[in-house]
PDB file of C-alpha atoms in Angstrom:
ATOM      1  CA  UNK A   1      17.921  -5.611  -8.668  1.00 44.00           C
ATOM      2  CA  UNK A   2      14.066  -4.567  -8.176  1.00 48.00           C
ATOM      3  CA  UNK A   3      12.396  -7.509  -6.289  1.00 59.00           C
ATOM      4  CA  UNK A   4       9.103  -5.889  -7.244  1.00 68.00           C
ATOM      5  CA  UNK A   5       7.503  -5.139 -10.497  1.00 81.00           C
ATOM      6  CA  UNK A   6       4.438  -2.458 -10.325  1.00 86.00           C
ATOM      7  CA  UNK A   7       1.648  -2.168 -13.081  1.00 88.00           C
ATOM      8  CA  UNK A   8       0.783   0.224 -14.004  1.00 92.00           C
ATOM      9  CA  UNK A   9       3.050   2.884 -13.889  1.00 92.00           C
ATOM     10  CA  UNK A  10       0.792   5.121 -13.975  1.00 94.00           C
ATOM     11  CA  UNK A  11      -2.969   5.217 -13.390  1.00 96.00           C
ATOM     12  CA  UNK A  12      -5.850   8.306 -13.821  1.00 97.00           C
ATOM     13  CA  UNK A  13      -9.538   7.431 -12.877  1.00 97.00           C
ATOM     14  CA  UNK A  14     -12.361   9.613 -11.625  1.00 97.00           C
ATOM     15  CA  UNK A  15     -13.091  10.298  -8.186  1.00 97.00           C
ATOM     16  CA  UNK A  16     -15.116   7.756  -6.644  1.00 97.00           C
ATOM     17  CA  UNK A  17     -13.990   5.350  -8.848  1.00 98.00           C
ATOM     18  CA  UNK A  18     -12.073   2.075  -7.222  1.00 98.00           C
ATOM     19  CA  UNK A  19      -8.283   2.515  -8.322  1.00 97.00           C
ATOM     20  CA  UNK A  20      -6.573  -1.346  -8.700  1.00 97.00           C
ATOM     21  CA  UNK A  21      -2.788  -2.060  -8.987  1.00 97.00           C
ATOM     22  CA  UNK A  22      -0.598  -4.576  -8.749  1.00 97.00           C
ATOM     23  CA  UNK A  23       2.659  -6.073  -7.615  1.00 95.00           C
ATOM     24  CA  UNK A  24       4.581  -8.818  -8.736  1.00 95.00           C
ATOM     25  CA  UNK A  25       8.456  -9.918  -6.957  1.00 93.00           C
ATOM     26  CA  UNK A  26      10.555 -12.953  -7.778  1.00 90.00           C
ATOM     27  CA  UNK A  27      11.598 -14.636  -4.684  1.00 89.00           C
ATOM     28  CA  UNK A  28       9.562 -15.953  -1.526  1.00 89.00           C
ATOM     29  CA  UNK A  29       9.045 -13.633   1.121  1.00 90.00           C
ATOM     30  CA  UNK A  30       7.559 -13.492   4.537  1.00 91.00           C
ATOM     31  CA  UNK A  31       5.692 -10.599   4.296  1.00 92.00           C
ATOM     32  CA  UNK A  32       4.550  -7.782   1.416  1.00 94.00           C
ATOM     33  CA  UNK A  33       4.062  -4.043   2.522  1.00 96.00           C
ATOM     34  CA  UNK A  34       2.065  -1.258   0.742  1.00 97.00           C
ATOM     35  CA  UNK A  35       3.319   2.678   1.291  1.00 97.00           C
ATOM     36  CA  UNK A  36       2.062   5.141  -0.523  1.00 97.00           C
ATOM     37  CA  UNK A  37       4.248   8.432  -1.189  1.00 95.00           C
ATOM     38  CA  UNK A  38       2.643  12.044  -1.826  1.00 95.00           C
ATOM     39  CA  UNK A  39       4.700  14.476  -4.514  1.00 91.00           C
ATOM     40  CA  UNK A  40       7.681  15.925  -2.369  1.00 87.00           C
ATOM     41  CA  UNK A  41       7.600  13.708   0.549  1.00 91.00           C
ATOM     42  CA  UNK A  42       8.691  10.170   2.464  1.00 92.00           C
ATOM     43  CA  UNK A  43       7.138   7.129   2.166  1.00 95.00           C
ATOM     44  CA  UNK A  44       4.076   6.212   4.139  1.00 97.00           C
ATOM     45  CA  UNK A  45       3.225   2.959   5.492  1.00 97.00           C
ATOM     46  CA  UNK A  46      -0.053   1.307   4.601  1.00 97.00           C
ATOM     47  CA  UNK A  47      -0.383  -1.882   5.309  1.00 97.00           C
ATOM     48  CA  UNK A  48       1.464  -5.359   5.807  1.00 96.00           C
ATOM     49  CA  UNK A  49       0.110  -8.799   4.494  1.00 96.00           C
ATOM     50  CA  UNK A  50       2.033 -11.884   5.700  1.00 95.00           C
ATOM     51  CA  UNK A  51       2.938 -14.884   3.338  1.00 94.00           C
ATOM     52  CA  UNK A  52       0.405 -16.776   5.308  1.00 96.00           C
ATOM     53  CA  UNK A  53      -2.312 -14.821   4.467  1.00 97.00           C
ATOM     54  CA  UNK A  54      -4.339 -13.782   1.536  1.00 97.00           C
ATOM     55  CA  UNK A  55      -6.484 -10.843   1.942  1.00 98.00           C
ATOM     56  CA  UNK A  56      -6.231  -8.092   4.351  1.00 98.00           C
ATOM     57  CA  UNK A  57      -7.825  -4.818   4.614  1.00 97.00           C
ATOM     58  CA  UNK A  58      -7.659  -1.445   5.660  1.00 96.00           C
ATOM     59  CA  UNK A  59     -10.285   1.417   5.861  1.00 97.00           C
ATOM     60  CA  UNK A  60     -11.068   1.565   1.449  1.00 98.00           C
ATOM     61  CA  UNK A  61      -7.785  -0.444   1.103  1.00 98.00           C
ATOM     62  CA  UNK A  62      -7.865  -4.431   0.264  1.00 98.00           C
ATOM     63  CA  UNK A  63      -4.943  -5.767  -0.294  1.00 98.00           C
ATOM     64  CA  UNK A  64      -4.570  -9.399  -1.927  1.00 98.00           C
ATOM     65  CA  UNK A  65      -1.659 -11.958  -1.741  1.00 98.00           C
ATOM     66  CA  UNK A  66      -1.048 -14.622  -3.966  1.00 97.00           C
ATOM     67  CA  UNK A  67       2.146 -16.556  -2.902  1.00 95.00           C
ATOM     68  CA  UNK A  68       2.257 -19.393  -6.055  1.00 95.00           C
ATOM     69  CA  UNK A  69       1.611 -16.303  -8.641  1.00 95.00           C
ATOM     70  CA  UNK A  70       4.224 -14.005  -6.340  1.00 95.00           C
ATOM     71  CA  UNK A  71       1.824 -11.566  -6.932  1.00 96.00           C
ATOM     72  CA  UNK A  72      -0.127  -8.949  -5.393  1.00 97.00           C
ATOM     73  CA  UNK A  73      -2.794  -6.530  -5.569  1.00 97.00           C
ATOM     74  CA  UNK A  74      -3.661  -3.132  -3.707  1.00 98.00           C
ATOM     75  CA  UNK A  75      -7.402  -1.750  -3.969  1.00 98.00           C
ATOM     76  CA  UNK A  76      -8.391   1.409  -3.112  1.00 98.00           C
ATOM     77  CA  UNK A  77     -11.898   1.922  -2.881  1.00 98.00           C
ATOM     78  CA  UNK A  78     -14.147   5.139  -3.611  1.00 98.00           C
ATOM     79  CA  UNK A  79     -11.248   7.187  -4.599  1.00 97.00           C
ATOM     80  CA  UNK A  80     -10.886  10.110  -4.071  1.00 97.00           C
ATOM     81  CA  UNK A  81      -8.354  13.763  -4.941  1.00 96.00           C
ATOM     82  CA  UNK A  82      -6.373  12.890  -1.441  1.00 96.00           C
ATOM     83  CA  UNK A  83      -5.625   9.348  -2.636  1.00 97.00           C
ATOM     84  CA  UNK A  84      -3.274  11.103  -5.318  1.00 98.00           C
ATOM     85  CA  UNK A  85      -0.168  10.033  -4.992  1.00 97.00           C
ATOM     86  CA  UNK A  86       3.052   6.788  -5.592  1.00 95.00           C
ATOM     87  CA  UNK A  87       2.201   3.581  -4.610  1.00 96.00           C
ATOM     88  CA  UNK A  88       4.952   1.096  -4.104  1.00 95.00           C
ATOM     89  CA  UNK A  89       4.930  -2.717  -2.866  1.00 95.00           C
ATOM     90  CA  UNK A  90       8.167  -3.475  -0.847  1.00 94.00           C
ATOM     91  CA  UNK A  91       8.662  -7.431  -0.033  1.00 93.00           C
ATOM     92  CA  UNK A  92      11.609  -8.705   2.613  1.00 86.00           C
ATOM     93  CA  UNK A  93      12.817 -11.181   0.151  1.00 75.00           C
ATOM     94  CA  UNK A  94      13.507 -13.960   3.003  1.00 66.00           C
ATOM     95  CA  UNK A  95      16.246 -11.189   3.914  1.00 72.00           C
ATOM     96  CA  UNK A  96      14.926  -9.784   6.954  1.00 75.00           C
ATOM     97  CA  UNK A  97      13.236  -6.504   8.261  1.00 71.00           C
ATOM     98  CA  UNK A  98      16.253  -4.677   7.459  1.00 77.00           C
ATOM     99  CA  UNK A  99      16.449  -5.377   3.394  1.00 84.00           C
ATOM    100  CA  UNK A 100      13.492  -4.391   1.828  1.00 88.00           C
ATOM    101  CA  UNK A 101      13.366  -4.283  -1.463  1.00 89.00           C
ATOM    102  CA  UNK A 102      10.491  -2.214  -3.382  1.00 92.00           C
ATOM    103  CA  UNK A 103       9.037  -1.781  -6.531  1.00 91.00           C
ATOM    104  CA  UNK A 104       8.885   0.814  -9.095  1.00 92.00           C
ATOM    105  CA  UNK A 105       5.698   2.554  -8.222  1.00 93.00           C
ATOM    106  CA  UNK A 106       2.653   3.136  -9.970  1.00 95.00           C
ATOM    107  CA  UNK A 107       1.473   6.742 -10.120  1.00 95.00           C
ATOM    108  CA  UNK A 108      -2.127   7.382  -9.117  1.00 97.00           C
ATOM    109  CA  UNK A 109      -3.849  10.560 -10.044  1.00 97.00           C
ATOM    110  CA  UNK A 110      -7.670  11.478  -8.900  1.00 97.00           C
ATOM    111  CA  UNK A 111      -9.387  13.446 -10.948  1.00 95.00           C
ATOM    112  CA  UNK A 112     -12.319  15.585  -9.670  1.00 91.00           C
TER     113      UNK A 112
ATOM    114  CA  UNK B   1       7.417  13.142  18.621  1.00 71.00           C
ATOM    115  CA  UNK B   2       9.046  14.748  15.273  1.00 83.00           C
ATOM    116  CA  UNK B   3       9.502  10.687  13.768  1.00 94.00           C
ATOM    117  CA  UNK B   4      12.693  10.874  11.297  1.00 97.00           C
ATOM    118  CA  UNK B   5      14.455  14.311  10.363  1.00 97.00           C
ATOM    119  CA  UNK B   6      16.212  14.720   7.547  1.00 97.00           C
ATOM    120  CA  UNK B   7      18.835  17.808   6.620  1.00 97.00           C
ATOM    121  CA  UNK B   8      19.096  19.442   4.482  1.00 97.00           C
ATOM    122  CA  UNK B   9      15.907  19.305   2.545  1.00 96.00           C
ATOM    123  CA  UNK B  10      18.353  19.801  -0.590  1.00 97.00           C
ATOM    124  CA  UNK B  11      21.863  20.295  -1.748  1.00 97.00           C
ATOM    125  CA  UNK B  12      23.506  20.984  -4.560  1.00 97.00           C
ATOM    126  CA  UNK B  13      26.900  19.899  -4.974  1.00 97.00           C
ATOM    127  CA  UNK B  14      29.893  20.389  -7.383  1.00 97.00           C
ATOM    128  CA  UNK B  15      31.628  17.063  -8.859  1.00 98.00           C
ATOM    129  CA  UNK B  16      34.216  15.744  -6.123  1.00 97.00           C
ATOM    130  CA  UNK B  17      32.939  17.855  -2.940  1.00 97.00           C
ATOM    131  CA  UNK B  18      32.359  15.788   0.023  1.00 96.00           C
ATOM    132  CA  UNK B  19      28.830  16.236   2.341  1.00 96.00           C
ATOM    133  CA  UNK B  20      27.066  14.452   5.104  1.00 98.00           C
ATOM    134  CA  UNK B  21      23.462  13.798   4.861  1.00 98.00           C
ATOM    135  CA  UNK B  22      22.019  13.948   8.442  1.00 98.00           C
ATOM    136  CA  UNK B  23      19.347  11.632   9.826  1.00 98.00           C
ATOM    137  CA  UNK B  24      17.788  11.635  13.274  1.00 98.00           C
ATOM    138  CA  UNK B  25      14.466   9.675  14.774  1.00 97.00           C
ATOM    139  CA  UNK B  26      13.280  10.390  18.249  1.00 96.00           C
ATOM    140  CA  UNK B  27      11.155   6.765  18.480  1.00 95.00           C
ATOM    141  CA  UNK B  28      14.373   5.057  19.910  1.00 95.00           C
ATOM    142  CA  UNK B  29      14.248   3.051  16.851  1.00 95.00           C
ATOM    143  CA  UNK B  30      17.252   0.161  16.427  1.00 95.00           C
ATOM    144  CA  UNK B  31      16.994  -0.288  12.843  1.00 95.00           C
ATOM    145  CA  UNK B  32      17.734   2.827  10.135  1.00 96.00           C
ATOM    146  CA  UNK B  33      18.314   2.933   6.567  1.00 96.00           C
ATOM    147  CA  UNK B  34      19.714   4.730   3.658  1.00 97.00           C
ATOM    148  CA  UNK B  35      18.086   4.651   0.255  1.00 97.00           C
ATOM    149  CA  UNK B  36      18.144   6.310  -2.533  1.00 97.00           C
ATOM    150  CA  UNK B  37      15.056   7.110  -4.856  1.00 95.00           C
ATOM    151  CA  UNK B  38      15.809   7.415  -8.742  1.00 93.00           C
ATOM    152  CA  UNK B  39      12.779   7.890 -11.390  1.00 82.00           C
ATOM    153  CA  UNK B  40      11.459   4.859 -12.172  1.00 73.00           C
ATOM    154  CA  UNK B  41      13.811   2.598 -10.034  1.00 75.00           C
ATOM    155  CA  UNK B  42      11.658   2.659  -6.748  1.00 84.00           C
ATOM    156  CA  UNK B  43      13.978   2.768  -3.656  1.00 92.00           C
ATOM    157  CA  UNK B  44      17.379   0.729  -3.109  1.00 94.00           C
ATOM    158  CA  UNK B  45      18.963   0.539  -0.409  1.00 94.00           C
ATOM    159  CA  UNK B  46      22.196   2.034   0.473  1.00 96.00           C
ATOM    160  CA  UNK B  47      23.375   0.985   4.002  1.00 96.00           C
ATOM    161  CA  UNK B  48      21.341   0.289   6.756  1.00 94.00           C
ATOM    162  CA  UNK B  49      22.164  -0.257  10.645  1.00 95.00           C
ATOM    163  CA  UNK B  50      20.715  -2.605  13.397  1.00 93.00           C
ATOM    164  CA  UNK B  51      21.951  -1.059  16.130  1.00 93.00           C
ATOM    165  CA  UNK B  52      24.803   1.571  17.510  1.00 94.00           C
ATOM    166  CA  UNK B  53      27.876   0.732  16.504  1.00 94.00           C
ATOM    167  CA  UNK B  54      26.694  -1.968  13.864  1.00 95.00           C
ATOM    168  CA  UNK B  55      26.341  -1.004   9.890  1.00 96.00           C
ATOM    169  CA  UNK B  56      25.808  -3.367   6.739  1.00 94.00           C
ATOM    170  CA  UNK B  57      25.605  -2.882   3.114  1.00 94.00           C
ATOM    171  CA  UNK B  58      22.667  -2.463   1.009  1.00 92.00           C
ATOM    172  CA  UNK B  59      22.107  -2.689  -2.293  1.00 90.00           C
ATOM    173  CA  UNK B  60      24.038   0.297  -3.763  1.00 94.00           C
ATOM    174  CA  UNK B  61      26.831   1.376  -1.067  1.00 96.00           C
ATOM    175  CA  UNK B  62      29.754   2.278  -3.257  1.00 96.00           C
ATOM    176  CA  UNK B  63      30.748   5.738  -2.524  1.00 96.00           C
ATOM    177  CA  UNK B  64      28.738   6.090   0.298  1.00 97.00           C
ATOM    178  CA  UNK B  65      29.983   5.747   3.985  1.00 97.00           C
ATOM    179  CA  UNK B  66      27.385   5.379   7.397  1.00 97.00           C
ATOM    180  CA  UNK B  67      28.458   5.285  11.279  1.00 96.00           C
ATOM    181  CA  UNK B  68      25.881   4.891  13.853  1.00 97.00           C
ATOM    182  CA  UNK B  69      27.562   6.288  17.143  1.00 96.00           C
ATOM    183  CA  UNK B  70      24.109   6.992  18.875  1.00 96.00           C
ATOM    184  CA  UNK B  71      20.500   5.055  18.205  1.00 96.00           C
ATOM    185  CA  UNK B  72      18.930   8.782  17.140  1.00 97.00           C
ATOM    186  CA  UNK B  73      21.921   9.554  14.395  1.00 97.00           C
ATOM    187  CA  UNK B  74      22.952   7.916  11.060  1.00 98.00           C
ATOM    188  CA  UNK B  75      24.207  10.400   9.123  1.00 98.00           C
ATOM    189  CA  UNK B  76      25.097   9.627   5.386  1.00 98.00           C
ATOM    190  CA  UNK B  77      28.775  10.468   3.760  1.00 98.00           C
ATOM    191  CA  UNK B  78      29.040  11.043   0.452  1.00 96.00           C
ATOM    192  CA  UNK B  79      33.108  10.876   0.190  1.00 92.00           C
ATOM    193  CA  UNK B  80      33.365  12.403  -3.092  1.00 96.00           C
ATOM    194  CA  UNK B  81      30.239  13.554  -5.095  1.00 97.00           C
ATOM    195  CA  UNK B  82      29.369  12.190  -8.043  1.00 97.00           C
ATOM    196  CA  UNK B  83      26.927  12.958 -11.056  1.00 97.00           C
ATOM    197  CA  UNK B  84      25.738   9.639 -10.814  1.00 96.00           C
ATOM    198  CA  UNK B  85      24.770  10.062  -7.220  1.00 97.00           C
ATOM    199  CA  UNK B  86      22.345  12.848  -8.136  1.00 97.00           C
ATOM    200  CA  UNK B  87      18.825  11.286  -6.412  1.00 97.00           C
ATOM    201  CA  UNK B  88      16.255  11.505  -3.849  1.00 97.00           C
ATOM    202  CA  UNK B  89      17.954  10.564  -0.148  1.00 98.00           C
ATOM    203  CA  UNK B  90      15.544   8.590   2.433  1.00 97.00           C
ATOM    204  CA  UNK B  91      16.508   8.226   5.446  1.00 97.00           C
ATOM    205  CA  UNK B  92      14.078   5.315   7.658  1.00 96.00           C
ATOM    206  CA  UNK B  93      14.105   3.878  11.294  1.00 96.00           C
ATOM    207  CA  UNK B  94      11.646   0.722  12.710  1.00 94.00           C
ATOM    208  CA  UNK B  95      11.370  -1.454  15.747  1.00 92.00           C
ATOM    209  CA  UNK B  96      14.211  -4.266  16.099  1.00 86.00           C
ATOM    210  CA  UNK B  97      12.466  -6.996  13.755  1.00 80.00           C
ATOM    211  CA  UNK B  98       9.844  -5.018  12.571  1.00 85.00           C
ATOM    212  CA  UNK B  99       9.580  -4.838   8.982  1.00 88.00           C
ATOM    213  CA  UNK B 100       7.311  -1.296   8.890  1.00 92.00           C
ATOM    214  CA  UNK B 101       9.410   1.473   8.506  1.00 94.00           C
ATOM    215  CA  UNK B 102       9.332   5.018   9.298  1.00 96.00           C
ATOM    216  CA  UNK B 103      10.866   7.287   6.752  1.00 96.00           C
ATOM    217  CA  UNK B 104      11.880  11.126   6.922  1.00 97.00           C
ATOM    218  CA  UNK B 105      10.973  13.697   4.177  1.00 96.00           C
ATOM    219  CA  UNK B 106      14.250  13.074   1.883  1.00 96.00           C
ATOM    220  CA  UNK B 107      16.991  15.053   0.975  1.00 97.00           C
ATOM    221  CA  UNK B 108      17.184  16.363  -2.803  1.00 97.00           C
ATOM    222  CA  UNK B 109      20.186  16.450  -3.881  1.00 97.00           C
ATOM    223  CA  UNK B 110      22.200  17.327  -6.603  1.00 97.00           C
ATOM    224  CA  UNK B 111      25.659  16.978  -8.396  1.00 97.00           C
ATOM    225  CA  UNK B 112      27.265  18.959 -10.685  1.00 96.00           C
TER     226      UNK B 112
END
């Protein structure tokens, strides 16, 4: 079963534009995780939010956390070609480290 | 440090033939994982070990078989190939607790 739900699946803006998606899961969790995977390769850790808190950032990244939605977001801002590439959310599900369960991705493409 | 390894990069396979997926990390890592990466289905996890000598389930472990003799190895077993088990193969490792994760490049494979 997929914990997490991505949207959108896919996603095309203009470089320097500020690229937005989002997550949503179904159970409580202690934590949410961003990784971001280029065409061909592993996943790529990005950054960890705890259930405790609701905004984090990162460099151009912000990443929100609503717990009573069971939702969250992942901004990247001032895109740009190198940011092209899979996003995925991946929560613990109150399961531990071990049992991570991520979502389907959403596809971001830069163009120039 | 060379992080996770992964080999071979890909595989093709005839229905019924047996393989082993190999996985090594150098960061003396307790906890690895197996998942598998289908389009549009994200990640799910396969098996996953917290230690030498200890395995667990995933999500998807049917036809699939782990051992974790050494904290650098968890190699991957496919007992007898399957169409159905044509996918992407991640291998990860993290810290004891930690929920970031470390993954290798994947293995392509596919069955015939």
């Amino acid at each position: 079963s997929q914990q997490g739900e991505e949207d959108p699946q896919a996603l095309s803006i203009q470089e320097g534009e500020n690229a937005t998606m989002n997550c949503s899961y179904k159970t409580s969790i202690n934590n949410l995780q961003w990784y971001r995977q280029n065409s061909g390769r592993g996943l790529v850790h990005l950054i960890l939010i705890r259930s405790n808190e609701r905004e984090k950032h990162s460099g151009r990244l912000r990443v929100t956390l609503d717990t009573s939605k069971k939702s969250s977001s992942l901004l990247i801002t001032a895109s740009r070609a190198a940011d092209t590439a899979s996003y995925f959310c991946a929560t613990d599900a109150l399961q531990g480290a071990q049992k991570l369960v991520f979502g389907q991705g959403t596809r971001l493409t830069i163009n120039p | 440090n060379a992080g996770v390894t992964q080999t071979p990069k890909f595989q093709v396979l005839k229905t019924g033939q047996s393989m082993t997926l190999q996985c090594a990390q150098d960061m003396n890592h307790e906890y690895m994982s197996w998942y598998r990466q289908d389009p549009g289905m994200g990640l799910r996890l396969i098996h996953y070990s917290v230690g030498a000598g200890i395995t667990d389930q995933g999500e998807v472990p049917n036809g699939y078989n782990v051992s974790r003799s050494t904290t650098e190895d968890f190699p991957l077993r496919l007992l007898s190939a399957a169409p159905s088990q044509t996918s992407v193969y991640f291998c990860a490792s993290s810290l004891q607790g930690a929920y970031i994760q470390y993954f290798g490049a994947g293995t392509r494979l596919s069955v015939l």
